[in-house]
XYZ file of C-alpha atoms in Angstrom:
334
model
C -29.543 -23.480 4.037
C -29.416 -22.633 0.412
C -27.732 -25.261 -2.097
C -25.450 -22.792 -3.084
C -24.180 -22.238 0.385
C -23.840 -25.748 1.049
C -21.454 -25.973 -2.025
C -19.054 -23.189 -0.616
C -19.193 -24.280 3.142
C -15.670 -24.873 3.947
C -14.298 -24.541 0.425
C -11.078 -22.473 0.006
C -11.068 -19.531 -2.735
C -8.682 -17.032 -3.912
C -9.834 -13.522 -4.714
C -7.970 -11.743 -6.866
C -9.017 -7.972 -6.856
C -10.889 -8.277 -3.436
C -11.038 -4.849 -2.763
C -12.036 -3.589 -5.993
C -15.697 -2.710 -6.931
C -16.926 -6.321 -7.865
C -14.523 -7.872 -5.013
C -16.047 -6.089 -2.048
C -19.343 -7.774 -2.887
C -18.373 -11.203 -3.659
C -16.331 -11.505 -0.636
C -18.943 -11.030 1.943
C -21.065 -13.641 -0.262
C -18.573 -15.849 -0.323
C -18.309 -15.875 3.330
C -21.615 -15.940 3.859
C -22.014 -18.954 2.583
C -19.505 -20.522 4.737
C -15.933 -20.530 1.765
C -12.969 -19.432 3.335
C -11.338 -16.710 1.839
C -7.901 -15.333 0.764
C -7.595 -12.211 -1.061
C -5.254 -10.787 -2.919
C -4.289 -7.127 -2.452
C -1.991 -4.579 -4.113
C -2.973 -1.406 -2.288
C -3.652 -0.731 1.275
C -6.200 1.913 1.592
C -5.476 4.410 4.243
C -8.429 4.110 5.617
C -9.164 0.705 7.205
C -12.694 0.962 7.423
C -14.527 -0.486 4.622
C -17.422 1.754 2.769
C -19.705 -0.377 2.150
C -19.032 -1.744 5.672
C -18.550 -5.687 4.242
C -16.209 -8.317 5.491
C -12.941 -8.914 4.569
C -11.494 -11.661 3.435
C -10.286 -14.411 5.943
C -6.665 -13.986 5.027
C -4.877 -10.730 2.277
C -1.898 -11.732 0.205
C -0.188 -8.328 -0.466
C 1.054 -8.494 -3.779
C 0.839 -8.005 -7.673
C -0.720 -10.097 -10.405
C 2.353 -9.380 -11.933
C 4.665 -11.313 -9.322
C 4.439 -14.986 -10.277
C 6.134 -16.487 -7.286
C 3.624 -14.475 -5.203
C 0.823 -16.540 -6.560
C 2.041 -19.736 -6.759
C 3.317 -19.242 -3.144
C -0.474 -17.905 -2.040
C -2.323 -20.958 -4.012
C 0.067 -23.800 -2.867
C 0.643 -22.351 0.944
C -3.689 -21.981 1.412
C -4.316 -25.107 -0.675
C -6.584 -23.378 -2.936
C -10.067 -25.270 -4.609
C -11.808 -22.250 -6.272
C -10.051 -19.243 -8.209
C -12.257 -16.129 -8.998
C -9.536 -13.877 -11.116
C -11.751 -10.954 -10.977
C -8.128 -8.453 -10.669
C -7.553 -6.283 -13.610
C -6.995 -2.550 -14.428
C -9.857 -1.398 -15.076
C -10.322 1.297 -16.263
C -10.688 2.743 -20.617
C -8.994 5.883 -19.859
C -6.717 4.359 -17.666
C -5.679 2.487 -19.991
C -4.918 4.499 -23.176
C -2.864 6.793 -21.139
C -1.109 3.732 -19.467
C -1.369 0.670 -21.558
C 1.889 -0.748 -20.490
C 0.802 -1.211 -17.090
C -2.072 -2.664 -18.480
C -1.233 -5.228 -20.448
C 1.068 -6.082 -17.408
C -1.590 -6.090 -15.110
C -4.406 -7.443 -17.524
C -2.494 -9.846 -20.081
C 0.675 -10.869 -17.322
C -1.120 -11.451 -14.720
C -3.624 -13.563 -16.377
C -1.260 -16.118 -17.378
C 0.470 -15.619 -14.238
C -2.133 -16.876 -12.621
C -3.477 -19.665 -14.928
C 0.493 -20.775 -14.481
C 0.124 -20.731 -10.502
C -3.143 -22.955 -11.280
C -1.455 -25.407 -13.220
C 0.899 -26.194 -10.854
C -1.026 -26.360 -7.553
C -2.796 -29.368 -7.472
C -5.297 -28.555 -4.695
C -7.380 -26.042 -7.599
C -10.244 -27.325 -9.126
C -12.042 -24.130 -10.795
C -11.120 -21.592 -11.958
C -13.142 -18.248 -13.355
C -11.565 -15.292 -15.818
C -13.258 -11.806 -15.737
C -13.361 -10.996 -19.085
C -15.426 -8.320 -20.490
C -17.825 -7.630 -23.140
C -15.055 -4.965 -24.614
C -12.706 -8.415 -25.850
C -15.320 -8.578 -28.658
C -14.289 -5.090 -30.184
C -16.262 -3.042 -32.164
C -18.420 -5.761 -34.156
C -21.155 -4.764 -36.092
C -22.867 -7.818 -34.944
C -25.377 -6.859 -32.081
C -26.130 -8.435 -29.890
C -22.541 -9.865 -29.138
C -22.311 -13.833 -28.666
C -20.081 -16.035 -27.688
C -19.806 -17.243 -30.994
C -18.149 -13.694 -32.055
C -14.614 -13.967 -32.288
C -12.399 -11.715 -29.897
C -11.364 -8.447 -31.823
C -10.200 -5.758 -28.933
C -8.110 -2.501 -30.732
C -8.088 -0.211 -27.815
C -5.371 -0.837 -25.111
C -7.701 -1.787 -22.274
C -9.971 -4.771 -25.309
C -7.054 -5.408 -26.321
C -6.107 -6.744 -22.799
C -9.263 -8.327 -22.104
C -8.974 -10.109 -25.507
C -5.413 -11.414 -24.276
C -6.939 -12.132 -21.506
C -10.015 -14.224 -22.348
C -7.829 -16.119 -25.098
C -5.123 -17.291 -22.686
C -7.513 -18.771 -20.291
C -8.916 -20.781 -23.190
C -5.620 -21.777 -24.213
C -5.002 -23.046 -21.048
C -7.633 -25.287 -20.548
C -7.135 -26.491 -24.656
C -3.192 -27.552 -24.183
C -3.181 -28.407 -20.893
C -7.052 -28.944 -19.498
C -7.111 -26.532 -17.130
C -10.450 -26.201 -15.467
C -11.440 -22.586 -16.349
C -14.433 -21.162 -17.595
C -14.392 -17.217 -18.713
C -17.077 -14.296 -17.708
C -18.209 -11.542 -20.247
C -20.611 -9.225 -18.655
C -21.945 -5.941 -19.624
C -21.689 -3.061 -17.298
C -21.288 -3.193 -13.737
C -23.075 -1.018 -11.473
C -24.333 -0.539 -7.969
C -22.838 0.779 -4.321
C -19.335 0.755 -3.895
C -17.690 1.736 -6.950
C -15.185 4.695 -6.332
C -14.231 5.045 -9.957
C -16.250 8.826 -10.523
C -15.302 8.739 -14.383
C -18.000 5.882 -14.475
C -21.350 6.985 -15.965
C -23.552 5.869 -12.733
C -21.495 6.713 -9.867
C -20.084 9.768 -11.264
C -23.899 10.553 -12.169
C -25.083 9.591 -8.720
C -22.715 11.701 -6.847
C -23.199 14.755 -8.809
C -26.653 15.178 -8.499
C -26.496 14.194 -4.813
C -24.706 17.548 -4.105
C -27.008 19.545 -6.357
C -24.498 19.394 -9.520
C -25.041 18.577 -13.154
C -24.133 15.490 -14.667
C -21.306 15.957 -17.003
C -21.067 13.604 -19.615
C -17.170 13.320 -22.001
C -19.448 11.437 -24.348
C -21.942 12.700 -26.380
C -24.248 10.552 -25.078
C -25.199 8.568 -27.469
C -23.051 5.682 -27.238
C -25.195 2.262 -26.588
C -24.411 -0.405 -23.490
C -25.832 -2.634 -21.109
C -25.565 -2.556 -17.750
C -25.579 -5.505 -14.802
C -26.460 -4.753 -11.074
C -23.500 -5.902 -9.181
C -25.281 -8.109 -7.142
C -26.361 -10.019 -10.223
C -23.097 -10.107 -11.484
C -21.626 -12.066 -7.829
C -24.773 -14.335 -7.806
C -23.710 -15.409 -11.932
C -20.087 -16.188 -10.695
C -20.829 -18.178 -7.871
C -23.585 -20.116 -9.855
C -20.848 -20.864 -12.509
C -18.388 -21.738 -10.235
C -21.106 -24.507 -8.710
C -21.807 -25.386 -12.245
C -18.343 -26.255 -13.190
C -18.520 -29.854 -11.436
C -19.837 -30.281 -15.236
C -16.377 -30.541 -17.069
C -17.757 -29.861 -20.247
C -18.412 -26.046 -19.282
C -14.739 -26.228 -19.089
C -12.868 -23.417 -21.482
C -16.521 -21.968 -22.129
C -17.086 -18.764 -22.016
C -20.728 -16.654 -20.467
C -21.958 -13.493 -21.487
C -24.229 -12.153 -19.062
C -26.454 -9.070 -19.602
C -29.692 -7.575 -18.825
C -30.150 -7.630 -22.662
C -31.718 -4.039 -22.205
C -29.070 -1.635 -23.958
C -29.209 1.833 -23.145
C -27.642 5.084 -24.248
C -25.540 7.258 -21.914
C -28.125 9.991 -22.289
C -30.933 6.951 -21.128
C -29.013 6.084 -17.997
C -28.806 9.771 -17.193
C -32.173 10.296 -17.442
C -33.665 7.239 -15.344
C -30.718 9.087 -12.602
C -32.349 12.014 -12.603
C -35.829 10.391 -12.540
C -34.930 8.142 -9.737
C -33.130 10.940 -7.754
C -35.650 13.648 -8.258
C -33.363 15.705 -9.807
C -35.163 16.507 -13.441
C -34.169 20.291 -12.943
C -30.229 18.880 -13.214
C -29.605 18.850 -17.597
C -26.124 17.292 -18.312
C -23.481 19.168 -19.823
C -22.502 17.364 -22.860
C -18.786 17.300 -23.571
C -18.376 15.097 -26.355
C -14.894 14.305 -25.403
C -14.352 10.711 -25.840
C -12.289 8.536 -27.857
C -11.327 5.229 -28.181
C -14.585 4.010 -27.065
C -17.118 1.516 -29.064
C -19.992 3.375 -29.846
C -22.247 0.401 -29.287
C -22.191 -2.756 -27.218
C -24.601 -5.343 -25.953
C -24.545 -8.530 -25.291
C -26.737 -11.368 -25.246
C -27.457 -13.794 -22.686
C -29.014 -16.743 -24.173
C -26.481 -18.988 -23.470
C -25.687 -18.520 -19.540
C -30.013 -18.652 -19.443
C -29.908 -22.097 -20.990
C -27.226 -23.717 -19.896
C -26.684 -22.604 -16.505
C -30.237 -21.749 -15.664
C -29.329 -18.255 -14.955
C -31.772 -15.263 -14.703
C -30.949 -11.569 -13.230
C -32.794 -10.768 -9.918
C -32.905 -7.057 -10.353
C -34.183 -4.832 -13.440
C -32.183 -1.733 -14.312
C -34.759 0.497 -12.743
C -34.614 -1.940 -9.213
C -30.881 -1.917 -9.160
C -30.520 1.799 -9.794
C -33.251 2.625 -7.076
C -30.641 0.542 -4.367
C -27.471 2.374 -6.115
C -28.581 5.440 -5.368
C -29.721 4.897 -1.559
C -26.385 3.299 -0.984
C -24.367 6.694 -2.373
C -27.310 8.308 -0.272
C -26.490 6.865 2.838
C -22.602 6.837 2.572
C -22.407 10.645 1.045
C -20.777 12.222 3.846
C -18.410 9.227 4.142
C -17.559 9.036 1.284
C -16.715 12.738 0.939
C -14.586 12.600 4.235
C -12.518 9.699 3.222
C -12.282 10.321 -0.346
C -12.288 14.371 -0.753
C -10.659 14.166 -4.255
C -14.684 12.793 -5.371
């Protein structure tokens, strides 16, 4: 048995945003490795049967991040150790259409649930998604933590909240937290089509050109989402270090790539070079470049990504592969 999974063997840990993209992975992991879990869930899906075919948590909480007494309730009833607030809304477009329920979601529930952790006693870590979008549109590439936090679109803006009130909660009242800022998620399991890979991936797996609202020129990096539960849990370990408390990580691939890049190594990787994308050049409210660097997370927390763009992208696409007809059936809106 690993270190790491003799660290989480028979530690309790709250999931917030266990069924969403980055959830679904880190649950099974967390299991794995003997933690016991308790999710928190806002939607049921109608179907019960997981994609990706991973475990659920040991115990759901149905509720919001938004519902205060929900949270305190969950952490204080399952004498929480380990918080991984990886819950948000998610999504840029979702966003500027919505940002109300955004900021509710994204800004509310954050200090709703820093609040819950301050008053349960039982918690001893506790992990903020943030995102590389709280830095805003800097000029200074590649972002560091050093950058200050400068969001002006509706869904920054809420990770900026976001990634500030976790700090100010471990500044006035020592709350052991430590924030995540990582570049681009990808990999099996994400739903959300208006992404570049998935929505790439599934296209050309049913013989359609990629359709880009970008123009395709706009600049991130990108994380396999395997990576991304291996850097949590590795913080999470690392945080018996109190002074990692109210840090902040980026963590990145430090390989930035254009939207017309990623396409490409999609089409490569799928076989698909006769499929050209249709360029729409539709976007707004979007940075036009972003990357971040890693330095920090490499030296002080001895990190290192297992899989290379190219690796993780090979796996991506067998996973949409094998689950096409699934996914189709389940979800024929994709």
């Amino acid at each position: 048995m690993s270190e790491g999974s003799r660290f989480w063997q028979g530690r309790r840990v709250f999931v917030t945003g266990c069924r969403g993209f980055l959830g679904s992975w880190m649950v099974p992991e967390l299991r794995r490795r003997g933690a016991y879990v308790i999710g928190l869930v806002r939607d049921l899906p109608g179907d019960p049967a997981p994609l990706a075919g991973v475990a659920a948590p040991d115990y759901s909480v149905l509720g919001r991040l938004e519902d205060f007494d929900c949270l305190l309730r969950a952490l204080s009833e399952y004498e929480i150790e380990t918080v991984l607030h990886l819950g948000a809304q998610a999504i840029v477009s979702t966003a500027l259409r919505n940002p109300r329920a955004t900021f509710e979601a994204n800004v509310r529930g954050t200090w709703n649930l820093l609040e819950a952790c301050r008053q349960t006693a039982t918690v001893r870590r506790v992990i903020v998604a943030s995102s590389d979008k709280a830095y805003g549109n800097s000029k200074e590439q590649p972002y560091t933590e050093a950058l200050p936090l400068a969001g002006r679109f509706p869904y920054d803006v809420s990770k900026s909240c976001a990634d500030l009130i976790a700090q100010a909660y471990h500044a006035s009242y020592g709350l052991p937290v430590c924030i995540t800022r990582f570049a681009n998620f990808y990999g099996g399991g994400d739903l959300n089509m208006s992404r570049l890979v998935p929505g790439t991936i599934l296209s050309v797996l049913r013989g359609r050109a990629p359709v880009l609202r970008s123009d395709g020129r706009m600049v991130r990096d990108y994380i396999y989402v395997l990576d991304g539960v291996a850097a949590y849990l590795l913080l999470a370990e690392a945080m018996d270090r109190a002074e990692l408390w109210g840090r902040a990580f980026n963590f990145s691939l430090e390989h930035p790539l254009s939207v017309l890049e990623v396409t490409q190594k999609i089409l490569d990787v799928t076989g698909r070079g006769d499929l050209q994308p249709v360029i729409l050049d539709e976007t707004r409210a979007e940075i036009p470049i972003q990357h971040l660097s890693a330095t920090l997370a490499r030296r002080e927390l001895g990190w290192a990504p297992r899989y290379s763009f190219e690796e993780g992208l090979a796996e991506t696409v067998i996973w949409y592969r094998d689950h096409l007809d699934q996914l189709l059936s389940v979800h024929p809106q994709l």
